[in-house]
mmCIF file of N, CA and C in Angstrom:
data_model
loop_
_atom_site.group_PDB
_atom_site.id
_atom_site.type_symbol
_atom_site.label_atom_id
_atom_site.label_comp_id
_atom_site.label_asym_id
_atom_site.label_seq_id
_atom_site.Cartn_x
_atom_site.Cartn_y
_atom_site.Cartn_z
ATOM 1 N N MET A 28 7.617 -9.679 -4.864
ATOM 2 C CA MET A 28 7.264 -7.849 -4.403
ATOM 3 C C MET A 28 5.520 -8.535 -4.014
ATOM 4 N N LEU A 29 5.139 -9.687 -5.049
ATOM 5 C CA LEU A 29 3.870 -10.545 -4.213
ATOM 6 C C LEU A 29 3.421 -9.219 -3.121
ATOM 7 N N GLY A 30 4.623 -9.981 -2.072
ATOM 8 C CA GLY A 30 4.451 -10.182 -1.489
ATOM 9 C C GLY A 30 4.220 -8.922 -0.019
ATOM 10 N N VAL A 31 5.316 -7.430 -0.406
ATOM 11 C CA VAL A 31 4.914 -6.122 -1.144
ATOM 12 C C VAL A 31 3.228 -6.339 -0.876
ATOM 13 N N PHE A 32 2.389 -6.784 -1.752
ATOM 14 C CA PHE A 32 1.294 -6.171 -2.395
ATOM 15 C C PHE A 32 0.001 -6.624 -1.610
ATOM 16 N N ASP A 33 0.766 -8.158 -1.196
ATOM 17 C CA ASP A 33 0.161 -9.167 -0.224
ATOM 18 C C ASP A 33 -0.688 -8.046 1.016
ATOM 19 N N ILE A 34 0.975 -7.537 1.226
ATOM 20 C CA ILE A 34 1.201 -7.287 3.112
ATOM 21 C C ILE A 34 0.209 -5.604 3.179
ATOM 22 N N VAL A 35 0.016 -4.948 1.748
ATOM 23 C CA VAL A 35 0.220 -3.861 1.487
ATOM 24 C C VAL A 35 -2.168 -3.341 1.105
ATOM 25 N N GLY A 36 -2.390 -5.004 0.208
ATOM 26 C CA GLY A 36 -3.607 -4.675 0.575
ATOM 27 C C GLY A 36 -4.522 -4.234 1.642
ATOM 28 N N PRO A 37 -4.363 -5.965 2.480
ATOM 29 C CA PRO A 37 -5.055 -5.797 3.320
ATOM 30 C C PRO A 37 -5.498 -4.630 4.382
ATOM 31 N N ILE A 38 -3.840 -3.494 4.541
ATOM 32 C CA ILE A 38 -3.918 -2.080 4.677
ATOM 33 C C ILE A 38 -5.290 -0.850 3.694
ATOM 34 N N MET A 39 -5.210 -0.709 2.063
ATOM 35 C CA MET A 39 -6.234 -0.430 1.478
ATOM 36 C C MET A 39 -7.242 -0.703 1.784
ATOM 37 N N ILE A 40 -7.358 -2.158 2.272
ATOM 38 C CA ILE A 40 -9.066 -2.274 2.575
ATOM 39 C C ILE A 40 -9.775 -1.313 3.378
ATOM 40 N N GLY A 41 -8.264 -0.432 4.159
ATOM 41 C CA GLY A 41 -9.145 0.248 5.794
ATOM 42 C C GLY A 41 -9.505 1.274 4.852
ATOM 43 N N PRO A 42 -9.826 2.009 6.287
ATOM 44 C CA PRO A 42 -11.053 3.614 5.970
ATOM 45 C C PRO A 42 -10.351 4.916 5.375
ATOM 46 N N SER A 43 -11.411 4.926 4.519
ATOM 47 C CA SER A 43 -10.735 5.859 3.090
ATOM 48 C C SER A 43 -9.321 6.436 3.044
ATOM 49 N N SER A 44 -9.000 6.864 4.994
ATOM 50 C CA SER A 44 -7.747 8.277 5.435
ATOM 51 C C SER A 44 -7.084 7.149 5.620
ATOM 52 N N SER A 45 -6.671 5.224 5.314
ATOM 53 C CA SER A 45 -5.286 4.487 4.888
ATOM 54 C C SER A 45 -5.719 3.980 3.830
ATOM 55 N N HIS A 46 -6.835 4.478 3.307
ATOM 56 C CA HIS A 46 -6.718 4.151 1.535
ATOM 57 C C HIS A 46 -6.464 5.184 1.296
ATOM 58 N N THR A 47 -5.902 6.187 1.307
ATOM 59 C CA THR A 47 -5.477 6.870 0.547
ATOM 60 C C THR A 47 -3.535 6.815 1.589
ATOM 61 N N ALA A 48 -3.440 7.356 2.536
ATOM 62 C CA ALA A 48 -1.701 6.399 2.898
ATOM 63 C C ALA A 48 -2.372 5.600 2.158
ATOM 64 N N GLY A 49 -2.403 4.105 1.674
ATOM 65 C CA GLY A 49 -1.499 2.858 1.305
ATOM 66 C C GLY A 49 -0.578 3.647 -0.163
ATOM 67 N N ALA A 50 -1.748 3.982 -0.682
ATOM 68 C CA ALA A 50 -2.180 4.450 -1.723
ATOM 69 C C ALA A 50 -0.388 5.070 -1.698
ATOM 70 N N VAL A 51 -0.158 5.961 -1.254
ATOM 71 C CA VAL A 51 1.264 6.518 -1.047
ATOM 72 C C VAL A 51 1.927 5.416 -1.362
ATOM 73 N N ARG A 52 2.216 4.595 -0.152
ATOM 74 C CA ARG A 52 2.797 3.830 0.357
ATOM 75 C C ARG A 52 3.014 3.064 -0.842
ATOM 76 N N ILE A 53 2.550 2.043 -1.436
ATOM 77 C CA ILE A 53 2.388 2.061 -2.068
ATOM 78 C C ILE A 53 3.168 2.871 -3.979
ATOM 79 N N GLY A 54 3.560 3.917 -3.828
ATOM 80 C CA GLY A 54 4.186 4.243 -4.381
ATOM 81 C C GLY A 54 5.630 4.360 -3.509
ATOM 82 N N LYS A 55 5.464 4.349 -2.417
ATOM 83 C CA LYS A 55 7.031 4.663 -2.226
ATOM 84 C C LYS A 55 8.601 3.280 -2.856
ATOM 85 N N TYR A 56 6.915 2.134 -1.970
ATOM 86 C CA TYR A 56 7.218 0.808 -2.244
ATOM 87 C C TYR A 56 8.321 0.122 -2.555
ATOM 88 N N ALA A 57 7.279 0.970 -4.784
ATOM 89 C CA ALA A 57 6.964 1.063 -6.764
ATOM 90 C C ALA A 57 8.996 1.205 -5.994
ATOM 91 N N ASN A 58 8.419 2.971 -5.904
ATOM 92 C CA ASN A 58 10.231 3.457 -6.106
ATOM 93 C C ASN A 58 11.186 2.762 -5.875
ATOM 94 N N LEU A 59 11.164 2.894 -4.550
ATOM 95 C CA LEU A 59 12.389 1.750 -3.996
ATOM 96 C C LEU A 59 12.713 -0.020 -4.375
ATOM 97 N N VAL A 60 11.801 0.179 -5.344
ATOM 98 C CA VAL A 60 11.831 -1.308 -5.932
ATOM 99 C C VAL A 60 12.315 -0.927 -7.784
#
């Protein structure tokens, strides 16, 4: 799990648009886990 957050973390730091997409991706990854 830490690896996933480590990879998604930097993406969230991106632009606001990317931040929103990152939040959605986290939900999908969390659902898969």
